[in-house]
Coordinates of C-alpha atoms in Angstrom, one line a residue:
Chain A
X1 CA 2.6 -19.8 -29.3
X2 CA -0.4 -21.5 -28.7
X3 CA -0.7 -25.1 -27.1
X4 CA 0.5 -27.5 -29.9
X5 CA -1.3 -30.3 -29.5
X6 CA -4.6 -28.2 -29.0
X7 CA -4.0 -26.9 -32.7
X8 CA -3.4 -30.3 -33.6
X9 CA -6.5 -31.2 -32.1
X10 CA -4.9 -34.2 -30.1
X11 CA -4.7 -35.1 -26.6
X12 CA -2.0 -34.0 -24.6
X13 CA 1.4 -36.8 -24.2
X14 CA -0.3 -38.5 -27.9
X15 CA 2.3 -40.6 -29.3
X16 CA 4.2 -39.7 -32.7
X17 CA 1.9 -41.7 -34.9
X18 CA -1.3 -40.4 -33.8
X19 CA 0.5 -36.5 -34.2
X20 CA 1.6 -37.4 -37.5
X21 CA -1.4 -38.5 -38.7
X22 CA -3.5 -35.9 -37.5
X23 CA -1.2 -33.1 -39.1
X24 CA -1.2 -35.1 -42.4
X25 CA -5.6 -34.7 -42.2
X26 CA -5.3 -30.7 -41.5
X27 CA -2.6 -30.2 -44.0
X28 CA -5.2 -31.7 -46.1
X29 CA -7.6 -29.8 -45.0
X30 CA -5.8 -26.2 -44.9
X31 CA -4.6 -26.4 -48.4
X32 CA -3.9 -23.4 -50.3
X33 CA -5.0 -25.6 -53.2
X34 CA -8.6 -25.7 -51.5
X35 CA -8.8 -22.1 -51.3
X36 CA -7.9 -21.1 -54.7
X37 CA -10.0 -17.4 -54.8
X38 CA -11.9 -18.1 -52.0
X39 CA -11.8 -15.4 -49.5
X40 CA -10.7 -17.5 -46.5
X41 CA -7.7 -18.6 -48.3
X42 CA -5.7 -16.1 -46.1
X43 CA -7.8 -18.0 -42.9
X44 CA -6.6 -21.2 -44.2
X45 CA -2.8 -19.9 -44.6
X46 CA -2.7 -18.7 -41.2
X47 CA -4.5 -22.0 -40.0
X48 CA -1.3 -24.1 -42.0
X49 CA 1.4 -21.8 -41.0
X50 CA -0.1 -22.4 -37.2
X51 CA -0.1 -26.3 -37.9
X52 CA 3.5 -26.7 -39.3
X53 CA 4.7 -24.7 -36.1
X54 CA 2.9 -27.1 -33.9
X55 CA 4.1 -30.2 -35.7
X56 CA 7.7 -28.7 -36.3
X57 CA 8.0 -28.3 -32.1
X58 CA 6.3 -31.5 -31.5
X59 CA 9.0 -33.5 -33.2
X60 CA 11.3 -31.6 -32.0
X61 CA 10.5 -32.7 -28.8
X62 CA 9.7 -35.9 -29.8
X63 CA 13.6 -36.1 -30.8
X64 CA 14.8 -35.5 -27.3
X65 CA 12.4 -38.5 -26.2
X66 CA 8.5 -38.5 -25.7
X67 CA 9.7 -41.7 -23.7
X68 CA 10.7 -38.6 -21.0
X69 CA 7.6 -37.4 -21.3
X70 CA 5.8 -40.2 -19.3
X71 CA 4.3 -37.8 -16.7
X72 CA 1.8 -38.6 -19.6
X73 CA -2.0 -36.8 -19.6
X74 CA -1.7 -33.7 -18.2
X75 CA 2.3 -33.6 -18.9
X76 CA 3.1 -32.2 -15.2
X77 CA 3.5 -35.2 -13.4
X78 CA 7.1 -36.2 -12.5
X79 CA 7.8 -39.7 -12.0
X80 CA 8.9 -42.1 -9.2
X81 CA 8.4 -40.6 -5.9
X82 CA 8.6 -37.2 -5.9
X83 CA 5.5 -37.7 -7.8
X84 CA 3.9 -38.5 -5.3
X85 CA 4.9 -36.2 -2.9
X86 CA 4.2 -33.3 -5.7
X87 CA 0.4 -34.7 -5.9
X88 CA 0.3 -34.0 -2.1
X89 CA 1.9 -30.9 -2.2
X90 CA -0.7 -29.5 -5.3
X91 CA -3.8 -30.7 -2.7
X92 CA -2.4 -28.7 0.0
X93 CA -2.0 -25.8 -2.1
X94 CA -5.8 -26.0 -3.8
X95 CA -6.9 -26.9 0.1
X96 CA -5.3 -23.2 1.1
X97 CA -2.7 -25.2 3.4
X98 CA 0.1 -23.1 2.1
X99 CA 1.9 -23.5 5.3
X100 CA 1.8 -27.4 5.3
X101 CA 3.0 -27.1 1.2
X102 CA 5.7 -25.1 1.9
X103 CA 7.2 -27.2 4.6
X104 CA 7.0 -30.5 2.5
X105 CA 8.5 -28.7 -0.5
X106 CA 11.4 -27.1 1.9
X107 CA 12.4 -31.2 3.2
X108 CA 12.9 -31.7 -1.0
X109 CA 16.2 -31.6 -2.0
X110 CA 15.7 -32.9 -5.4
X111 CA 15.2 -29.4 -7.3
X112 CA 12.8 -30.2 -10.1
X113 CA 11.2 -27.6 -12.7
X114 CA 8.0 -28.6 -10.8
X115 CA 9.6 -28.3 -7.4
X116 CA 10.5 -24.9 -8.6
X117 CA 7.1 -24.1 -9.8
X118 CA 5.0 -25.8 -7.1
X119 CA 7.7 -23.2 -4.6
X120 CA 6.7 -20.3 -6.8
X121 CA 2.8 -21.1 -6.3
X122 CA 2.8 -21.0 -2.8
X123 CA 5.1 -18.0 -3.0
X124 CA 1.9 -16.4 -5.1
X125 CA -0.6 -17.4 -2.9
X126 CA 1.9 -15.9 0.5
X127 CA 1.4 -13.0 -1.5
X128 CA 5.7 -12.9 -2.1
X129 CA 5.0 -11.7 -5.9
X130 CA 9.1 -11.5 -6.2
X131 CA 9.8 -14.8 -5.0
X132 CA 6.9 -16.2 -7.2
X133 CA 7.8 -14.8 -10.7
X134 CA 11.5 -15.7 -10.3
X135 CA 10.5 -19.5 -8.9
X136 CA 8.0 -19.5 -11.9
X137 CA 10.4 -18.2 -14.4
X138 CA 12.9 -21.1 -13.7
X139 CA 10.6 -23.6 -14.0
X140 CA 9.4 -22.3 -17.4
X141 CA 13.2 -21.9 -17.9
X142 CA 13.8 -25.4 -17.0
X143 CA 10.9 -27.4 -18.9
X144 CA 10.5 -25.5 -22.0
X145 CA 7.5 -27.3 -22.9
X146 CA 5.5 -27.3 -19.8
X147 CA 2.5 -25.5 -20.8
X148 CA 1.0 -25.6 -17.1
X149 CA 4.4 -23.7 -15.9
X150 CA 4.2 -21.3 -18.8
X151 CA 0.3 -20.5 -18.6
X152 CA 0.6 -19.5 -14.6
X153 CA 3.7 -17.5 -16.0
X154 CA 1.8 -15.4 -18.2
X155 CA -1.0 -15.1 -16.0
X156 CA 1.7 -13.8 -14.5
X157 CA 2.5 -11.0 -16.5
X158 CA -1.6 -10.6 -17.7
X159 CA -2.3 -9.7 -14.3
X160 CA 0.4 -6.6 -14.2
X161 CA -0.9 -5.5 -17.3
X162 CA -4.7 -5.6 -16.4
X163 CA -4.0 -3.2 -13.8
X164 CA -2.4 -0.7 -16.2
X165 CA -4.8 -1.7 -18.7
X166 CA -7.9 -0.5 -16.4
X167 CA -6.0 2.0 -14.7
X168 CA -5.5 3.4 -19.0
X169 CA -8.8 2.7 -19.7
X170 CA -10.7 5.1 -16.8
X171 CA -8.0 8.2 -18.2
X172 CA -5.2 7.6 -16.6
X173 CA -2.6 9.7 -18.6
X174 CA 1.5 9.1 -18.1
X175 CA 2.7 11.3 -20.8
X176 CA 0.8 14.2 -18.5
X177 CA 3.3 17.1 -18.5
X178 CA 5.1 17.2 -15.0
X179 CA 6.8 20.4 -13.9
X180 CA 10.3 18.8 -15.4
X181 CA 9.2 18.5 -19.2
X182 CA 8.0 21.8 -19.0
X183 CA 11.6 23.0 -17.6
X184 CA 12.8 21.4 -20.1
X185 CA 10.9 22.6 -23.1
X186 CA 11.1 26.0 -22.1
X187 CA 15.0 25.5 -21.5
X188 CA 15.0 24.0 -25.8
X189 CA 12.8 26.8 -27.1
X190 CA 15.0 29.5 -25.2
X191 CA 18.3 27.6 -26.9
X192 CA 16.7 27.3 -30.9
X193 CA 15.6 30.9 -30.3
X194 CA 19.4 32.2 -29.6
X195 CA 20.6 29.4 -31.8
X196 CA 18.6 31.2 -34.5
X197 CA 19.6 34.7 -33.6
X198 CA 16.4 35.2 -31.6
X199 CA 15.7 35.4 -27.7
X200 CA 12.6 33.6 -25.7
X201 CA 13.8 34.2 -22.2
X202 CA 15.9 37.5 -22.2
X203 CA 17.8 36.8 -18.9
X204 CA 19.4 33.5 -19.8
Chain B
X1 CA 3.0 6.2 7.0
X2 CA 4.6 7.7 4.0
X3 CA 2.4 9.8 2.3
X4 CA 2.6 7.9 -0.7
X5 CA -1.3 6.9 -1.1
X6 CA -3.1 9.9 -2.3
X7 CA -5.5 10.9 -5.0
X8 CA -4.5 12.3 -8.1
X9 CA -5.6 16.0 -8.0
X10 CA -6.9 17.1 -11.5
X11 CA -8.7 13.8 -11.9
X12 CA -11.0 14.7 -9.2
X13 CA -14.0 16.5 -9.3
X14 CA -14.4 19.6 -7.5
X15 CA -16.8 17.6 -4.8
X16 CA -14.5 15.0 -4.3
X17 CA -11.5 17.3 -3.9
X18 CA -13.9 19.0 -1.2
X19 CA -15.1 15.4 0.6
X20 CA -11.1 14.5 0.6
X21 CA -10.0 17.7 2.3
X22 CA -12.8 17.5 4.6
X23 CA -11.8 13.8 5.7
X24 CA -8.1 15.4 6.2
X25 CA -9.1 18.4 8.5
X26 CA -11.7 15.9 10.0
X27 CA -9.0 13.1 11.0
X28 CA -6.6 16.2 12.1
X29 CA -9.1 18.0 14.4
X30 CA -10.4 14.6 15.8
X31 CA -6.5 13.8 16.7
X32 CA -6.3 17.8 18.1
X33 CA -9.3 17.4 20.2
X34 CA -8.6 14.0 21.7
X35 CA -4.7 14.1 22.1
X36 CA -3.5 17.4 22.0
X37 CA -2.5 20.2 19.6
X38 CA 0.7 18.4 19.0
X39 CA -0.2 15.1 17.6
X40 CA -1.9 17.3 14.9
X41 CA 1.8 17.5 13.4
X42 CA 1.8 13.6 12.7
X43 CA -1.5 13.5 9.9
X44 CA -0.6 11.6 7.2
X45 CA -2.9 11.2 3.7
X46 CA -2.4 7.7 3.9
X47 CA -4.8 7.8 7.1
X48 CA -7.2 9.6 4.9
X49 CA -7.7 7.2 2.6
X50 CA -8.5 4.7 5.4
X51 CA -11.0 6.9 6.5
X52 CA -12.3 7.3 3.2
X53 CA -12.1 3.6 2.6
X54 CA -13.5 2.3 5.5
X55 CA -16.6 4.9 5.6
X56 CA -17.4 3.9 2.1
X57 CA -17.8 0.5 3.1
X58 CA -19.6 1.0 6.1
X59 CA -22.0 3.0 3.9
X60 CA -21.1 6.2 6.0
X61 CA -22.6 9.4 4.7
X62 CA -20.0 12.1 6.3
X63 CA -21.6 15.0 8.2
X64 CA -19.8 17.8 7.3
X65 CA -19.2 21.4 9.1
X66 CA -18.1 24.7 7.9
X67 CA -15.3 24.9 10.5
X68 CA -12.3 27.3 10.8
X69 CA -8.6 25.9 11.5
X70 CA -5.4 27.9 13.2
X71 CA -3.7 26.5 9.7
X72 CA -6.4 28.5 7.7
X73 CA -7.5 30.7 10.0
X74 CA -8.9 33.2 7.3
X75 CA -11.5 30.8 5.5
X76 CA -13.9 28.1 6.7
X77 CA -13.5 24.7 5.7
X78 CA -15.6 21.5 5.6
X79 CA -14.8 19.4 8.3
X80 CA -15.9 15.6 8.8
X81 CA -17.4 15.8 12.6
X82 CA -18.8 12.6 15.0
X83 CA -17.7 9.9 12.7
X84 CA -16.2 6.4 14.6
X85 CA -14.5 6.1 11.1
X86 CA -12.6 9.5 10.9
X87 CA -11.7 9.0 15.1
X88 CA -10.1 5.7 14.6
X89 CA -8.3 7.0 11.1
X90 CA -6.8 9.5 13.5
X91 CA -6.0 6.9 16.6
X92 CA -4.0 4.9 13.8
X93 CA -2.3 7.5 12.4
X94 CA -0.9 8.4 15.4
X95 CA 0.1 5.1 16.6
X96 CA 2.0 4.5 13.2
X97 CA 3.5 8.2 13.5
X98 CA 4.5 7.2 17.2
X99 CA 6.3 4.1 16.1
X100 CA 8.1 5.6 13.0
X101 CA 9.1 8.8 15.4
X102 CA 10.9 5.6 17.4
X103 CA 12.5 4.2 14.6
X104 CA 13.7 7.1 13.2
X105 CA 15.0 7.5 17.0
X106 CA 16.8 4.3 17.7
X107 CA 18.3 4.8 13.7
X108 CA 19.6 8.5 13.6
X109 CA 19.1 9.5 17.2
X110 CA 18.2 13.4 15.8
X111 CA 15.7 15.5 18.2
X112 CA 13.4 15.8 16.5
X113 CA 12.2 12.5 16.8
X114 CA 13.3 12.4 20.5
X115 CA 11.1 15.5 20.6
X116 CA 8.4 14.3 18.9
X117 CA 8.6 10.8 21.1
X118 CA 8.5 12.6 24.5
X119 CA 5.3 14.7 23.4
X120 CA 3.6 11.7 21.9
X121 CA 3.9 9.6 25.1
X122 CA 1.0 9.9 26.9
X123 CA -1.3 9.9 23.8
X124 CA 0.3 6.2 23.0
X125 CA 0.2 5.3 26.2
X126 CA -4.0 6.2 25.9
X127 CA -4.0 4.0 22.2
X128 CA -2.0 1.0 23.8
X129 CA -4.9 0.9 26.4
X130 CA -7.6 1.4 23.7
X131 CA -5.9 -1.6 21.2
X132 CA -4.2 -4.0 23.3
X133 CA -4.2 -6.6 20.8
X134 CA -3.2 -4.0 17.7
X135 CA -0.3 -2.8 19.1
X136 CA 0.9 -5.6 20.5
X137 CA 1.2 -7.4 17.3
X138 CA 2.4 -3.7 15.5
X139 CA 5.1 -4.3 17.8
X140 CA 6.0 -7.8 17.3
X141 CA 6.0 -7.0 13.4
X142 CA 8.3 -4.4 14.0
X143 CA 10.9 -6.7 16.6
X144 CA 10.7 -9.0 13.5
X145 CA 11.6 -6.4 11.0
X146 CA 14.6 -5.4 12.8
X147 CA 15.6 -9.0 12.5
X148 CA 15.2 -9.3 9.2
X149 CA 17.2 -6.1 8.8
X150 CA 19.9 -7.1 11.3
X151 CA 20.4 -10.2 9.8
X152 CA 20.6 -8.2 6.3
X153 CA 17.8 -9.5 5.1
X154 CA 18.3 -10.3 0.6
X155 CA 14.6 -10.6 -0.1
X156 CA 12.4 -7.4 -0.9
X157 CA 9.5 -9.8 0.2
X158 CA 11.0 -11.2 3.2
X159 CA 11.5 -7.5 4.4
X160 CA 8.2 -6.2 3.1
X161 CA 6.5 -8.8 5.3
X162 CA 6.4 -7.5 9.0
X163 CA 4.9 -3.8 7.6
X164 CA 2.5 -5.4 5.2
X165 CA 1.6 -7.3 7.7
X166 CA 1.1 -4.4 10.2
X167 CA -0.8 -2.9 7.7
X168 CA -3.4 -5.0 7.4
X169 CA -3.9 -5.5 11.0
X170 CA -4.6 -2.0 10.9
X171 CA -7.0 -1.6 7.8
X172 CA -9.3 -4.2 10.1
X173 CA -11.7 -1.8 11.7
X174 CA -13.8 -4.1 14.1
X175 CA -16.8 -2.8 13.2
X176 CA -16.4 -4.2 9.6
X177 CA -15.1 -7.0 10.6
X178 CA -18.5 -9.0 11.4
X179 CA -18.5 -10.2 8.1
X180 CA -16.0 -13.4 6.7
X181 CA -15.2 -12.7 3.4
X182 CA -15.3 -8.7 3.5
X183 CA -12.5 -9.2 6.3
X184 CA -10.4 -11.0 4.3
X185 CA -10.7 -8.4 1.3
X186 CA -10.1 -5.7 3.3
X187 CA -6.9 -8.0 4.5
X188 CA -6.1 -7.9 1.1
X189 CA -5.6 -4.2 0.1
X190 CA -4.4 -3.7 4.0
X191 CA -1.3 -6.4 3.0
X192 CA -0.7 -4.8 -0.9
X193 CA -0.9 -1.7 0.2
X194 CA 1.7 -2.2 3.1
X195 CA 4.3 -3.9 0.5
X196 CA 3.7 -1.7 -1.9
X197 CA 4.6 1.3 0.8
X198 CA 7.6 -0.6 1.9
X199 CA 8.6 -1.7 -1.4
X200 CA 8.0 1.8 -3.0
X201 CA 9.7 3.6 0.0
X202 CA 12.9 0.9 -0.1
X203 CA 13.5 2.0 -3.5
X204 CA 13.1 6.1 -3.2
X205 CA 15.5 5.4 -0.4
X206 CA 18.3 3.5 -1.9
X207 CA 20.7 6.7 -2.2
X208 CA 20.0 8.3 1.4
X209 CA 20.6 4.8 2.6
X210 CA 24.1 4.4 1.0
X211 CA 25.3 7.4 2.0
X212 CA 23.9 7.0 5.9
X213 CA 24.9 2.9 5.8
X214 CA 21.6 2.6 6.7
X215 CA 20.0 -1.0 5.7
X216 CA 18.2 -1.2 2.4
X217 CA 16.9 -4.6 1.5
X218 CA 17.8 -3.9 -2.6
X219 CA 21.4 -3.1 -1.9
X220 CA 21.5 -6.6 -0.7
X221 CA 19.2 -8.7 -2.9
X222 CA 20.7 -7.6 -5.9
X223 CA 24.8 -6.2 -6.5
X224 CA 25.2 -2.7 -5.9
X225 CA 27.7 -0.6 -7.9
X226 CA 28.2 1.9 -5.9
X227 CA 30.0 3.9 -8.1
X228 CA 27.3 4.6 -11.2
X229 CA 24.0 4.4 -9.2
X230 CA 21.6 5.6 -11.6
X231 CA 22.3 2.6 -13.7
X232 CA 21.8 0.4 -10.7
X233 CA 18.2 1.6 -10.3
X234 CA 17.7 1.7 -13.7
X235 CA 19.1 -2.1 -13.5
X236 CA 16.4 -3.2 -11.0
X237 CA 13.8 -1.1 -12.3
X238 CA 11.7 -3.5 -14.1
X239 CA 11.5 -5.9 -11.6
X240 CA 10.1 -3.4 -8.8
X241 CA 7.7 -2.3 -11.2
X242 CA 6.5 -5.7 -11.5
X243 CA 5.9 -5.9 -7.9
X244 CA 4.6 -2.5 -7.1
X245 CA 2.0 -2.8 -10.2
X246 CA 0.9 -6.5 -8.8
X247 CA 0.4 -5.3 -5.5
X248 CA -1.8 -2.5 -7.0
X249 CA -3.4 -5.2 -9.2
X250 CA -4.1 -7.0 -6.0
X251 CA -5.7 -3.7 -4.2
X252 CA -7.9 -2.9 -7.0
X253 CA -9.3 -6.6 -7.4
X254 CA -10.0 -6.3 -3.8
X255 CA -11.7 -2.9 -4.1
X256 CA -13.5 -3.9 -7.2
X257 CA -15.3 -7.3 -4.9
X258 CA -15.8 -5.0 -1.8
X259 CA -19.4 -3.2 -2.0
X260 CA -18.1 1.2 -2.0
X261 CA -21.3 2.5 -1.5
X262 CA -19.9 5.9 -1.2
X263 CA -17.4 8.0 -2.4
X264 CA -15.9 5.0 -4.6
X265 CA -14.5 7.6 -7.2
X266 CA -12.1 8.9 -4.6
X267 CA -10.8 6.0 -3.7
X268 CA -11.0 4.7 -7.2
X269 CA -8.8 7.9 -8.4
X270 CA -6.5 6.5 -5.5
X271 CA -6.2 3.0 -6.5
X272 CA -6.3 3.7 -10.4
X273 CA -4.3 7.0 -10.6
X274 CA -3.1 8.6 -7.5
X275 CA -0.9 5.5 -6.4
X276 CA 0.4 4.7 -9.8
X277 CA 1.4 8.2 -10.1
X278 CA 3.4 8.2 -7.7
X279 CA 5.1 4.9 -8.2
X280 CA 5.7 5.9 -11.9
X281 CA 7.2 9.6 -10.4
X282 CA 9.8 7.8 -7.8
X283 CA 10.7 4.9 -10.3
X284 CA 11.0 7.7 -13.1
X285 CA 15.1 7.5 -12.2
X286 CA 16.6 11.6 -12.2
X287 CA 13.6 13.2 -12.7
X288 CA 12.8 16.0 -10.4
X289 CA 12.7 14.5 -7.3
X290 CA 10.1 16.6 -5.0
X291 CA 7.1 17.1 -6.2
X292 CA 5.1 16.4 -3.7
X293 CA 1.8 18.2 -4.2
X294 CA -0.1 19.8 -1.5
X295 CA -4.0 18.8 -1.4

């Protein structure tokens, strides 16, 4: 699914009226009645469908409390304290002072989806991919709606398929026949045959 | 070493089948010449494709010689002579061979490997003098290793540290090493290519280790049922493949910002097809086991 409030064209923590109110212009806008024999009227249907699932989740959301949701702007930030300490924390890790991250998220003991995805960041960059996907994949688990946590989670999973992508791309083949398949074909051809009263290996 | 980083034979063109082999007969006659027929025994492809690597880098265009060999004693072969590259390939494939010959030692105590330690002695004994500083920290990776596994270590990357990290102490060939950012590439494949052997070699092993009680990092990170092992590997599949294709990931990023200037499609076949091969063969659960293709 793609960001919400980017498909609602608003910024990021915007209160209910200012979503409401910018869904009420694009369903405007997006109307199949606009697009009555007008070849982008499947465009446009797409576009709506896209809209109402962005609104839908948004409310959704809203329903459990946007007052939660105070990390506000970039909707990452955690409150009180271990805000702050999580601020310090993401510096280290841009800085490359993984060791000094790690050690101020290992004194933590309140486990936050942030703590568990600022842990699976530095795991990333120690180059502990294990570590790192199952850190990230609690976070996401955690905070549904974090779109930071979900984007380094596909990233995640882009960059194990990029490899097989190019590895595909220059020719690499895994259907290629390996001495077992062969066995094995040979083996089914020989049974049909006798099944059908014929022979393709005589001595078996 | 392992053997488990090698080129992927039918994708390779006749020249760079011929280039490969020579690198291989090069690194084994350089370790004959230097250290004695015996240490000829230990050569390992995974040495060959630091030769390969590290030559390619270093722009290295690899003189080669018709030579004959007491393994092919009816045909002459080409041969990668006077190359720093090729002799240092060969000086760390034999310290890696000596320190495996130990562990298989201390862990199964069969003669071979006594064998095999007694005759490599003096040659090590020559290396440890050569690379002070590279086997002193081989050796402190490998006291922490047996740590880890004493202590039954539950973490695949925990116990794929201390190798991955020997590994890419030993993929820095000095020479290469005068520039900042082209070190810490080559650190780079050198550390994915270490977990990735680890990793991989953990996994192929799980069975063998059962059976011996041996340690095995996956029997402790995740519940072993003993009694239907197939499904257990089949169970954990997924998530090694996730790791050993990252690490690859990793390697060919690497490869791809590092300048090859030669053979690059050898050690592209490696990176792209050769090593996935292999990874897809051992995770391929009850499929014919050896198939270990001669080059």
């Amino acid at each position: 699914m793609k960001n919400p409030y980017e498909v609602l064209g608003v910024r990021e923590g915007a209160s209910e009226e200012e979503i409401k109110k910018a869904y009420r212009e694009l369903v405007k806008k997006y109307h199949p009645d606009q697009y009555r024999d007008n070849p982008l009227s499947k465009l446009a249907e797409e576009k709506l469908r896209e809209v109402n699932e962005a609104y839908d989740y948004l409310m959704k959301k809203g329903t459990g409390g946007f007052g939660q949701n105070t990390h506000g702007g970039s909707g990452y930030r955690d409150t009180g304290n271990n805000g702050n300490i999580f601020n310090q924390v993401r510096s280290n890790i841009n800085s490359g002072n993984i060791a000094a991250a790690e050690d101020m998220l290992n004194r933590m003991s309140n486990r936050t989806a942030e703590w568990y995805f600022l842990k699976g960041l530095v795991f990333l960059r120690k180059g502990w991919y294990d570590e790192a996907y199952s850190h990230i994949q609690t976070a996401v688990n955690m905070d549904p709606g974090n779109f930071e946590y979900r984007n380094v989670y596909n990233n995640l999973n882009n960059s194990y398929r990029n490899y097989r992508t190019d590895a595909y791309r220059r020719g690499y083949n895994n259907q290629g026949p390996d001495l077992c398949t062969l066995c094995q074909c040979l083996w089914c051809s020989d049974c049909c045959c006798e099944c059908m009263g014929g022979d393709l290996i005589s001595c078996c | 070493m392992f053997g488990y980083v090698l080129p992927e034979k039918p994708e390779l063109k006749i020249r760079e089948y011929e280039t490969f082999r020579a690198y291989y007969c090069g690194i084994c006659k350089s370790m004959g010449k230097r250290y004695g027929q015996i240490s000829r025994m230990t050569l390992n492809y995974d040495s060959v494709f630091l030769a390969i690597l590290l030559s390619s880098i270093a722009g290295e265009i690899p003189q080669m010689k018709r030579e004959r060999c007491i393994a092919h004693p009816m045909k002459k072969k080409y041969v990668v002579r006077k190359s720093d590259i090729v002799d240092y390939a060969s000086d760390i494939n034999l310290i890696l061979a000596y320190y495996k010959l130990k562990d298989n030692w201390k862990d199964e105590h069969n003669l071979l490997s006594g064998g095999g330690i007694l005759l490599l002695k003096s040659a090590h004994e020559k290396l440890k003098k050569k690379y002070p500083e590279k086997c002193a920290i081989i050796e402190d990776k490998l006291k922490e290793l047996n740590e880890l596994e004493t202590s039954k270590c539950n973490s695949m990357d925990k116990a794929a540290e201390p190798f991955a990290r020997i590994m890419e102490e030993v993929i820095c060939f000095e020479p290469l090493c005068d520039d900042e950012e082209r070190e810490k590439l080559l650190r780079v494949i050198g550390y994915n290519l270490g977990k990735y052997i680890y990793i991989l070699d953990a996994y192929d092993d799980i069975e063998d280790d059962i059976k011996n009680n041996s340690y095995n990092v996956f029997i402790y990170q995740f519940d072993i049922n003993k009694n239907n092992l197939m499904d257990y590997k089949l169970s954990i599949r997924d998530r090694i493949d996730f790791n050993l294709t990252y690490a690859l990931g990793e390697i060919s990023r690497a490869c791809k910002q590092l300048e090859l200037k030669v053979n690059s499609g050898i050690i592209e076949n490696i990176v792209y097809f050769g090593m996935l091969r292999k990874m897809e063969h051992i995770l391929k659960a009850g499929s014919c086991k050896k198939v270990e293709e001669s080059l």
